[in-house]
mmCIF file of C-alpha atoms in Angstrom:
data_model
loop_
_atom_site.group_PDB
_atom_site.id
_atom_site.type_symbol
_atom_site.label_atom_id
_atom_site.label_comp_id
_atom_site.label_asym_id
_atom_site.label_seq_id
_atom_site.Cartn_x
_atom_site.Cartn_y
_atom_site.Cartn_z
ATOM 1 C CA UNK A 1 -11.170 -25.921 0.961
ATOM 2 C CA UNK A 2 -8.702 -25.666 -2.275
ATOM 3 C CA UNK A 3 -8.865 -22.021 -3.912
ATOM 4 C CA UNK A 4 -10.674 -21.328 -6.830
ATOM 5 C CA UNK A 5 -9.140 -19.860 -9.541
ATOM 6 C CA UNK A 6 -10.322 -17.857 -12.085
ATOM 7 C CA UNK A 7 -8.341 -18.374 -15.110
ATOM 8 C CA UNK A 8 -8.940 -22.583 -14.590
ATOM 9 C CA UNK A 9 -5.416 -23.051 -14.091
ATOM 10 C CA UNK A 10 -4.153 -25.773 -11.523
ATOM 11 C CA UNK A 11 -3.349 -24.523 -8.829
ATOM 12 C CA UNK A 12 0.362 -24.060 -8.200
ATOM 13 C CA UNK A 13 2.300 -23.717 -5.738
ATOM 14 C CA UNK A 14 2.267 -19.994 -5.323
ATOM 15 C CA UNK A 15 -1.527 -20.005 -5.416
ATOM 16 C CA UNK A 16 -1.676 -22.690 -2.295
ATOM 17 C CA UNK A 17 -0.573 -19.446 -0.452
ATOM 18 C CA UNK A 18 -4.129 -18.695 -0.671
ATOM 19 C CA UNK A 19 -6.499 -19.259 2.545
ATOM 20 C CA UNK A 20 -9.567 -18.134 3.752
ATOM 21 C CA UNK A 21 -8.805 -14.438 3.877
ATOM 22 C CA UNK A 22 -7.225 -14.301 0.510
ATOM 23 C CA UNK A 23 -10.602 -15.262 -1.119
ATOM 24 C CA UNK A 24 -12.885 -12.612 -0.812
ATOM 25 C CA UNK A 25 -9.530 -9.869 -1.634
ATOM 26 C CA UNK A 26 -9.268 -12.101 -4.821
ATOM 27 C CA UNK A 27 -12.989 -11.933 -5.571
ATOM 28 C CA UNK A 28 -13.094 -8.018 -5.264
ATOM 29 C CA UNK A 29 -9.898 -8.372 -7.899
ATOM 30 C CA UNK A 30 -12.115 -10.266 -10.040
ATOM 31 C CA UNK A 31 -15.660 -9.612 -9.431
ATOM 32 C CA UNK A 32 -16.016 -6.553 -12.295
ATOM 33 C CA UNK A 33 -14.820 -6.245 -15.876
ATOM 34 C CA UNK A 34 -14.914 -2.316 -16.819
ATOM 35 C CA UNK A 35 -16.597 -1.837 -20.183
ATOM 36 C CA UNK A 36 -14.874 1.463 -20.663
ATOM 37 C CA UNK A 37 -10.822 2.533 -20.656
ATOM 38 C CA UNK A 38 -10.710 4.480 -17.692
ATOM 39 C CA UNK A 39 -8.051 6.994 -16.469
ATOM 40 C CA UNK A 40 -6.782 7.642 -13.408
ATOM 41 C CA UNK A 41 -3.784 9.665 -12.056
ATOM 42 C CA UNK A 42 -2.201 8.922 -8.412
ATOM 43 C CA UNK A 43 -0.726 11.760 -6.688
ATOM 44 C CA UNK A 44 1.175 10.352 -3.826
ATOM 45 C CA UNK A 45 4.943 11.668 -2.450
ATOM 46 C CA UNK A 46 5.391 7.965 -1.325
ATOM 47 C CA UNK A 47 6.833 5.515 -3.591
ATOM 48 C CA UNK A 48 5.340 2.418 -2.163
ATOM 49 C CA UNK A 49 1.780 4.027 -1.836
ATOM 50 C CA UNK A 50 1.759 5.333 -5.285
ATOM 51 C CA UNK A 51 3.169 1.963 -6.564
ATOM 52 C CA UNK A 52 0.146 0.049 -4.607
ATOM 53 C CA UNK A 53 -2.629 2.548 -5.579
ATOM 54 C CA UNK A 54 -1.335 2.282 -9.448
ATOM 55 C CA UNK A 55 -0.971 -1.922 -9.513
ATOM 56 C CA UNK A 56 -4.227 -1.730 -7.787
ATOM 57 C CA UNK A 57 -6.338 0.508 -10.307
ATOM 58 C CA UNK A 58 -4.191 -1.276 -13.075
ATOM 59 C CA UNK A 59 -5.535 -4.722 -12.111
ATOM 60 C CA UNK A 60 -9.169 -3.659 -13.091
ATOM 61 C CA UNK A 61 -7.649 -2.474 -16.533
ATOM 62 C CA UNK A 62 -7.439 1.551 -15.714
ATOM 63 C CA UNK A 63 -4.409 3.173 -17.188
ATOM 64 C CA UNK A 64 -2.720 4.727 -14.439
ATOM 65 C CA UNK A 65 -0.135 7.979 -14.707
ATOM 66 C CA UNK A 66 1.333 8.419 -10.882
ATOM 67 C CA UNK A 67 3.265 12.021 -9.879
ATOM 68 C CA UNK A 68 4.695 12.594 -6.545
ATOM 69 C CA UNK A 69 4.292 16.269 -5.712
ATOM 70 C CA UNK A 70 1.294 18.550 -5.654
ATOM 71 C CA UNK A 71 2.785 20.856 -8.222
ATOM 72 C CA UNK A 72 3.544 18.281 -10.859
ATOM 73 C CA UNK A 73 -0.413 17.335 -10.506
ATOM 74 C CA UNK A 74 -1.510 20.635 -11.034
ATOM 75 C CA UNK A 75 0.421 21.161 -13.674
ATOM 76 C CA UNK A 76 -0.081 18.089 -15.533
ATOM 77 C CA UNK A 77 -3.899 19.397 -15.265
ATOM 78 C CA UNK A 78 -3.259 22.438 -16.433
ATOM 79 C CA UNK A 79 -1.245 21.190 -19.452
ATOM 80 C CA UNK A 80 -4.659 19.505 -20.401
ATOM 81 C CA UNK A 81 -4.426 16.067 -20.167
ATOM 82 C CA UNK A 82 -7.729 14.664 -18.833
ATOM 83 C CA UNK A 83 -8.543 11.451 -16.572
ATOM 84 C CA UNK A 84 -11.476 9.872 -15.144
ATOM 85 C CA UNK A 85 -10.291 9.680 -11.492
ATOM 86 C CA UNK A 86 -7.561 11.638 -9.861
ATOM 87 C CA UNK A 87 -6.514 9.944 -6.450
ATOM 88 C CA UNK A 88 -4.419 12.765 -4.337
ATOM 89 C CA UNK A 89 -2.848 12.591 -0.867
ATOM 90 C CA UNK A 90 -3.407 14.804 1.971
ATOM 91 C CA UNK A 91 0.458 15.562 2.554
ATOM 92 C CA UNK A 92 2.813 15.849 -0.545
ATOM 93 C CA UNK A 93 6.057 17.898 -1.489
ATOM 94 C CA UNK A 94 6.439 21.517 -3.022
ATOM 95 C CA UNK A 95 2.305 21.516 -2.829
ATOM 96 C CA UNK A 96 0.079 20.118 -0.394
ATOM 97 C CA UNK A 97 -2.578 18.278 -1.383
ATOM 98 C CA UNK A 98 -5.082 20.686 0.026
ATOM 99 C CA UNK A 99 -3.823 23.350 -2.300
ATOM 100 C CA UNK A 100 -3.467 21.168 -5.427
ATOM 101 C CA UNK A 101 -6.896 19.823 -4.744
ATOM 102 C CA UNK A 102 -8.097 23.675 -4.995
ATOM 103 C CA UNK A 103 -6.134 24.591 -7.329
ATOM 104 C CA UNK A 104 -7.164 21.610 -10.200
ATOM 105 C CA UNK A 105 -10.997 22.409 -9.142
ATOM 106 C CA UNK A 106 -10.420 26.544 -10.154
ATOM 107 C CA UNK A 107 -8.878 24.901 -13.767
ATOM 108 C CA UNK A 108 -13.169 23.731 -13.948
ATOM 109 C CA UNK A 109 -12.012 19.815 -13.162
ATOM 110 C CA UNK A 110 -15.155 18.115 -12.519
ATOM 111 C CA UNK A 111 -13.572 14.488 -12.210
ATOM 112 C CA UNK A 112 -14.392 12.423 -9.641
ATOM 113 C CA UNK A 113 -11.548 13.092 -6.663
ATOM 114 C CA UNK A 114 -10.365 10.417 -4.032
ATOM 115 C CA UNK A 115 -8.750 12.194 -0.932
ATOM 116 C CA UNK A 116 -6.352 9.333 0.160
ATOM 117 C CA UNK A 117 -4.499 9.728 3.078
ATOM 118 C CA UNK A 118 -3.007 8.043 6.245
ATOM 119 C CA UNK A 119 -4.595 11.354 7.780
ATOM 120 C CA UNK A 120 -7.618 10.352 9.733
ATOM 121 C CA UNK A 121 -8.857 13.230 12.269
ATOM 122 C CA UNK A 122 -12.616 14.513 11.211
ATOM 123 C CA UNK A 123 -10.864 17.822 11.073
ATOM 124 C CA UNK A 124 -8.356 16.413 8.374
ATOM 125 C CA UNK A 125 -11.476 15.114 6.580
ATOM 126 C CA UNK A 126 -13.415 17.914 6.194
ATOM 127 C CA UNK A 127 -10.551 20.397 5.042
ATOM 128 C CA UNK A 128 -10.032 17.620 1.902
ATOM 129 C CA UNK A 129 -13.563 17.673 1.291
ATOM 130 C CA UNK A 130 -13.681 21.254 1.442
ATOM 131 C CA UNK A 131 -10.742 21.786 -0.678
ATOM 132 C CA UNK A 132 -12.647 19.931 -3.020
ATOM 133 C CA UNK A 133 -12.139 15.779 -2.948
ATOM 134 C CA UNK A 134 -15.572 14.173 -3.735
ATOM 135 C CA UNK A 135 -14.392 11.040 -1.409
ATOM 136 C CA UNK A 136 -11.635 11.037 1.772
ATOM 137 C CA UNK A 137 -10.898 7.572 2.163
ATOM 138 C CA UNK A 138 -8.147 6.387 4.726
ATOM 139 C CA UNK A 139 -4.929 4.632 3.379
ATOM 140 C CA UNK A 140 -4.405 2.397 2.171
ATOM 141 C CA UNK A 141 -6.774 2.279 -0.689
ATOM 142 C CA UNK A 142 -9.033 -0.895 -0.647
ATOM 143 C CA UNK A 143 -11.182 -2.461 -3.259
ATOM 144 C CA UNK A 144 -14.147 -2.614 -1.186
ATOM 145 C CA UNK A 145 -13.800 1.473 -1.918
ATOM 146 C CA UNK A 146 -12.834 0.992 -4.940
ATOM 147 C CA UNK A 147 -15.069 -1.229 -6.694
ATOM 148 C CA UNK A 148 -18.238 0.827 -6.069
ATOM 149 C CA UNK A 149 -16.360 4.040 -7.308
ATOM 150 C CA UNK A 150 -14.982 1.896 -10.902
ATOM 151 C CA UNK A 151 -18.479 0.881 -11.219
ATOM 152 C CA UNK A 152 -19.931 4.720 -11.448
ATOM 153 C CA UNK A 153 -17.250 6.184 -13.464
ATOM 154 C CA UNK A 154 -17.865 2.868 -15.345
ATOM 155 C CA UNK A 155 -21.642 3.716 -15.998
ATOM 156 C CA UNK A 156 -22.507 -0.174 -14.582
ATOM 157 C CA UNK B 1 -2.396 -34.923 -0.404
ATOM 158 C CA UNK B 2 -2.002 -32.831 2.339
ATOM 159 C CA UNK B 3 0.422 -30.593 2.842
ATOM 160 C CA UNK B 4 3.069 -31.851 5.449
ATOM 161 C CA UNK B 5 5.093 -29.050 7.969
ATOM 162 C CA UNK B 6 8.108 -29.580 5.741
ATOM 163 C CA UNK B 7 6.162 -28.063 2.410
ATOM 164 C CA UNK B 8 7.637 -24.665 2.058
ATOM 165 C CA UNK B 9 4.434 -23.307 0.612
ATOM 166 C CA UNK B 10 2.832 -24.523 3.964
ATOM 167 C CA UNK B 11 5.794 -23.330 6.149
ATOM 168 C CA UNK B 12 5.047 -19.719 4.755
ATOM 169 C CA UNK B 13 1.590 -19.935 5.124
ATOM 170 C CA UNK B 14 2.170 -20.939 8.564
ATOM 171 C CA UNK B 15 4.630 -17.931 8.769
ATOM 172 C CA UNK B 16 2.103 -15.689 7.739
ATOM 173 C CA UNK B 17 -0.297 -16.872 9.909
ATOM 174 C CA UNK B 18 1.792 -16.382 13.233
ATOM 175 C CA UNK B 19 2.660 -12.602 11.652
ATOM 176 C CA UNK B 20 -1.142 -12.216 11.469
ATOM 177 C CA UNK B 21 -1.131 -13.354 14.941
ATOM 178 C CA UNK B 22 0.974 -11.522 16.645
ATOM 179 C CA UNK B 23 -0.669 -8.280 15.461
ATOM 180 C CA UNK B 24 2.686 -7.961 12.924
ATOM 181 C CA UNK B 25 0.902 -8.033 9.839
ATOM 182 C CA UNK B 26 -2.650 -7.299 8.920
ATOM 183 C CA UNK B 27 -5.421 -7.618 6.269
ATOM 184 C CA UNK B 28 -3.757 -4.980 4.234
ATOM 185 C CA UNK B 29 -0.307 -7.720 3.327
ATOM 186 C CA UNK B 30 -3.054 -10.251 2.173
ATOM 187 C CA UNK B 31 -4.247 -7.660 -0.370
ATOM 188 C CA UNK B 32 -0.802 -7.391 -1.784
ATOM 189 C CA UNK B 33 -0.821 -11.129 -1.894
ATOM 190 C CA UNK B 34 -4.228 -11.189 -4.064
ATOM 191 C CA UNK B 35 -2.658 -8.717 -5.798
ATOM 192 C CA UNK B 36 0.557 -10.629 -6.767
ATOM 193 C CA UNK B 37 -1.527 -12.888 -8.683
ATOM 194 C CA UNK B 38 -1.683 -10.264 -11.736
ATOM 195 C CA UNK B 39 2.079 -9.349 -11.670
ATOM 196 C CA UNK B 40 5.356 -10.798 -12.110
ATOM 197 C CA UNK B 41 6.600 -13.511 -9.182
ATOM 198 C CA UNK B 42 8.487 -11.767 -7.714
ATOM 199 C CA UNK B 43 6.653 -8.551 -7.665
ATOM 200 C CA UNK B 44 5.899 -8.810 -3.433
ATOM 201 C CA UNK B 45 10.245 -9.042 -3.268
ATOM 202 C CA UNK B 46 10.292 -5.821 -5.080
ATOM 203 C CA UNK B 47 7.452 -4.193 -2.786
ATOM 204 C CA UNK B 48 9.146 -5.053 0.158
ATOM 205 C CA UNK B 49 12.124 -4.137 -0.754
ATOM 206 C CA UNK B 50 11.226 -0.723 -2.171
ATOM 207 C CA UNK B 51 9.302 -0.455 1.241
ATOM 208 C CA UNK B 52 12.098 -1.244 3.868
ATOM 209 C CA UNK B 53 14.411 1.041 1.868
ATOM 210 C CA UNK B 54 12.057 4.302 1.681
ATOM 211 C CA UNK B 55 11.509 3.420 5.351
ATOM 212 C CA UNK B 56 14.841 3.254 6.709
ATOM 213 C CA UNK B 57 14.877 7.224 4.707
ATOM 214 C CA UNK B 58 12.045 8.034 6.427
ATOM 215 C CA UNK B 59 13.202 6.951 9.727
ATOM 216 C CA UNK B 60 16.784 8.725 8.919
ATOM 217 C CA UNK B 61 14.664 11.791 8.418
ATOM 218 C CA UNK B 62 12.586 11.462 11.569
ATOM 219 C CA UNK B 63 15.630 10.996 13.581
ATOM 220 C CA UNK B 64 17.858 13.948 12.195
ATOM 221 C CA UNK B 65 14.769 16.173 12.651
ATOM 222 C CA UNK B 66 14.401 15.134 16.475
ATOM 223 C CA UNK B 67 17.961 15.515 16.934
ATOM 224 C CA UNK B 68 17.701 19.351 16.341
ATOM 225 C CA UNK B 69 18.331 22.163 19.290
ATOM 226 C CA UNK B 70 15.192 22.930 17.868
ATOM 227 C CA UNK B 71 12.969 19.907 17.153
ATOM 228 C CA UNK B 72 11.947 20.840 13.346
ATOM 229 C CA UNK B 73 8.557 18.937 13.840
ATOM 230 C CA UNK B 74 7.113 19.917 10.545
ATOM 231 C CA UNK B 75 9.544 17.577 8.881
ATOM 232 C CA UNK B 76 8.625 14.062 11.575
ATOM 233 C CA UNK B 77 4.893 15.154 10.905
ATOM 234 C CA UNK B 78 5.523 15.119 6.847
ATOM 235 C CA UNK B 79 7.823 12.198 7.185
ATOM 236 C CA UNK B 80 5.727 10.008 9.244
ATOM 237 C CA UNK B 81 3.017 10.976 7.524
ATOM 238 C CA UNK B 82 4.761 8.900 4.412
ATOM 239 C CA UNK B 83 5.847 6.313 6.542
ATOM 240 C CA UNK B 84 2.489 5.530 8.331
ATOM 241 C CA UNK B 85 1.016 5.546 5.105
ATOM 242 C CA UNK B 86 3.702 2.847 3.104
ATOM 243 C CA UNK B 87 3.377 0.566 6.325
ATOM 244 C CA UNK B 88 -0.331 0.810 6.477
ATOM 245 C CA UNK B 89 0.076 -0.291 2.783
ATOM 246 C CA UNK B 90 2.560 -2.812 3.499
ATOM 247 C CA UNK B 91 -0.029 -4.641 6.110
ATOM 248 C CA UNK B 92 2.843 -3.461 8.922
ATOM 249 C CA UNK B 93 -0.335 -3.478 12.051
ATOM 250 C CA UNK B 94 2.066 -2.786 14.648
ATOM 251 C CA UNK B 95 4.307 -0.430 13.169
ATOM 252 C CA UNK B 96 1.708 1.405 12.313
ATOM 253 C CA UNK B 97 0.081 1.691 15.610
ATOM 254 C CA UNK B 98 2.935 3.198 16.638
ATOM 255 C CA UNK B 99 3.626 5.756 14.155
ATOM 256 C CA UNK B 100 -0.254 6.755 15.058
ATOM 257 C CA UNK B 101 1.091 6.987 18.288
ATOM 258 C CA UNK B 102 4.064 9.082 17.196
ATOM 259 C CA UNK B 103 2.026 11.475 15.099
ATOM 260 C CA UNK B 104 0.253 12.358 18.115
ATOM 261 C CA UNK B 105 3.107 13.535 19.969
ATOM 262 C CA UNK B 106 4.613 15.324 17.642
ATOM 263 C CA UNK B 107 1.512 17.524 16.667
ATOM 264 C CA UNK B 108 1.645 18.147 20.786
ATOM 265 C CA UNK B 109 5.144 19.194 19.790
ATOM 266 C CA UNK B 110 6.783 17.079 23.063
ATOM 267 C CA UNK B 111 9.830 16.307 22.100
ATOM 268 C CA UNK B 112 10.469 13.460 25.296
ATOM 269 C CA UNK B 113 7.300 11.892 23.997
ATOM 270 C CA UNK B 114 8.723 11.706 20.466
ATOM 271 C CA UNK B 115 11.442 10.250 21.400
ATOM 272 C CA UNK B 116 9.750 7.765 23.547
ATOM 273 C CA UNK B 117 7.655 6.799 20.675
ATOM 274 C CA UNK B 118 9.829 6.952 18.132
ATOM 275 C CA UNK B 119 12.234 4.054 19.689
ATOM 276 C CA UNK B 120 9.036 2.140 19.356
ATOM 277 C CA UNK B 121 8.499 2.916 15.793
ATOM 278 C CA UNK B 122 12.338 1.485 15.536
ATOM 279 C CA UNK B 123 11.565 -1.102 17.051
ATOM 280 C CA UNK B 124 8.568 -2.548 15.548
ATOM 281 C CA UNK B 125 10.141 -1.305 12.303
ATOM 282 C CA UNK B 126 13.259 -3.980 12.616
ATOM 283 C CA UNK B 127 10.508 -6.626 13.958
ATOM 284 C CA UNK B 128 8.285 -6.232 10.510
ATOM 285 C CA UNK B 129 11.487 -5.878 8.403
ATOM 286 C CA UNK B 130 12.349 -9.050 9.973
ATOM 287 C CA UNK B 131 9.172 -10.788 9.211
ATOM 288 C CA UNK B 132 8.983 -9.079 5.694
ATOM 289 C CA UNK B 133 12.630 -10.525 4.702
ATOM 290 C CA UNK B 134 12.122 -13.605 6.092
ATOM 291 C CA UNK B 135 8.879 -13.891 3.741
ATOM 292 C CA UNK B 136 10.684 -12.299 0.780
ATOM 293 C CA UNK B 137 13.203 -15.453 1.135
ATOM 294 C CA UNK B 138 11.122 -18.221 1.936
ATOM 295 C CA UNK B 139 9.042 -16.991 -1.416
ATOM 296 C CA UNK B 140 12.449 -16.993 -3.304
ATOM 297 C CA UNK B 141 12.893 -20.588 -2.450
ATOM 298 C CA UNK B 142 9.638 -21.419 -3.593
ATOM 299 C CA UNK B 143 10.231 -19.561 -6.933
ATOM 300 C CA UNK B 144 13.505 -21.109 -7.361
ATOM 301 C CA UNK B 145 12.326 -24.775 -6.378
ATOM 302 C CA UNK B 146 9.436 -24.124 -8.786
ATOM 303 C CA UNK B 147 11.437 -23.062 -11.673
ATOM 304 C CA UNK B 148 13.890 -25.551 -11.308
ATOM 305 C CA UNK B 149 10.901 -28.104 -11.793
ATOM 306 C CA UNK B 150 9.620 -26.710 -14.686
ATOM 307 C CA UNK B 151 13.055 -27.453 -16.427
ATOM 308 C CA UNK B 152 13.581 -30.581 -15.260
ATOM 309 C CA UNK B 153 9.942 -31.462 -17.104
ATOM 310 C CA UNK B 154 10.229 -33.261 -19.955
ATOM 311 C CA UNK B 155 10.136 -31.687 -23.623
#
């Protein structure tokens, strides 16, 4: 079955890479159109990670700043610039993620928090939750996650 | 008309298909490829690049750490904790089994099981970074064939 694209172009190519599986990923990419400019910062000590979780929030249109340390999140908090979404990992440098998580919840941060993390005990999970994450979600970061979450903070 | 074996585009499908197979790659490297739609061309190239480097760190790390009189285990947990989460994001299946399987034995703090499990995570690291350069240049060749089409259109 040839893809369908979205945009009407012929298909080049680069989009005959497409199969089966590649369809319903694409879909998610497409299947919502935010009404609102949402914000989001990624907190994530690994390049590649924070790089994915940015191109993937940017692709629905949300304006992404990434940091890679706990400390530079907190601060960056604390200096008073404001987003919709904060998505923090579990393990980061100079401050943990547990501790930033705590600390940007005493500044009176109500935004909504994803814990994401390639930590997956139950125990791991309920210390993020407890430090203060709304949502622990297990890396990587997926749109079917996603999507529902965009959709809140989106008032749809 | 179909695609014949010789079709690059079909040869890397094909690729990507036997990757998929063999438990090398997973669902998570056909996100990045729905992805790529929305950036530049070559923007998978650059992931995989920026991956294979910070994981070759990360392994330089692990290894230095378990090399220790005294195994400094806080640094393999924090380090594989970055690597098991770039490889997850990568779609690297098997690699990433085995840095679950690493983790493990390092929070049990047994050093012979580390290093047991951490010539696995070597290993399965060359075999994706294998399969990951081998897709990075077959993609090249597509991009370059496909440019060099578009000039040789007419004005």
């Amino acid at each position: 079955m040839a893809p369908t694209l979205p945009s009407g172009d012929q298909a080049s190519d680069q989009d005959n890479w497409d199969n089966g599986r590649l369809a319903h990923k694409r879909q998610l990419l497409t299947e919502i159109v935010l009404r609102n400019r949402l914000t989001a910062l990624v907190v994530d000590g690994d390049t590649t990670c924070r790089v994915l979780e940015q191109l993937l929030l940017r692709s629905y249109g949300v304006q992404t700043q990434g940091v890679d340390n706990g400390r530079d999140a907190v601060a960056l908090i604390a200096s008073g610039v404001k987003f919709n979404l904060i998505i923090i990992d579990m393990i980061l440098p100079v401050l943990n993620g547990l501790e930033a998580t705590r600390q940007i919840r005493d500044m009176g941060v109500h935004c909504k928090m994803l814990g994401v993390t390639a930590c997956s005990g139950e125990s791991e999970r309920q210390a993020f939750l407890a430090a203060g994450v709304d949502v622990f979600i297990e890396k990587p970061l997926d749109p079917e996650h996603l999507v529902p979450i965009l959709r809140e903070l989106d008032g749809q | 008309m179909a695609a014949s074996s010789t079709d690059p585009t079909q040869q890397l499908n094909d690729y990507i298909r036997t990757m998929h197979d063999q438990g090398i790659l997973d669902d998570n490297f056909d996100q990045l490829l729905a992805l790529r739609r929305e950036q530049n061309p070559r923007f998978i190239n650059e992931l995989i690049s920026m991956f294979t480097n910070d994981a070759e760190a990360y392994i330089a790390e692990i290894t230095n750490a378990l090399s220790l009189t005294e195994v400094d285990f806080s640094t393999i947990i924090s380090k594989l904790h970055q690597l098991k989460g770039s490889t997850s994001g990568i779609g690297g299946h098997r690699m990433y089994q085995a840095c679950c399987e690493l983790r493990v034995a390092a929070d049990d703090g047994d050093k012979g099981r580390c290093d047991e499990l951490f010539l696995r995570v070597k290993e399965e690291f060359n075999t994706l970074k294998q399969c990951l350069d081998s897709i990075s240049q077959m993609r090249s060749n597509i991009i370059s064939n496909g440019t060099r089409s578009r000039r040789r259109r007419p004005l």
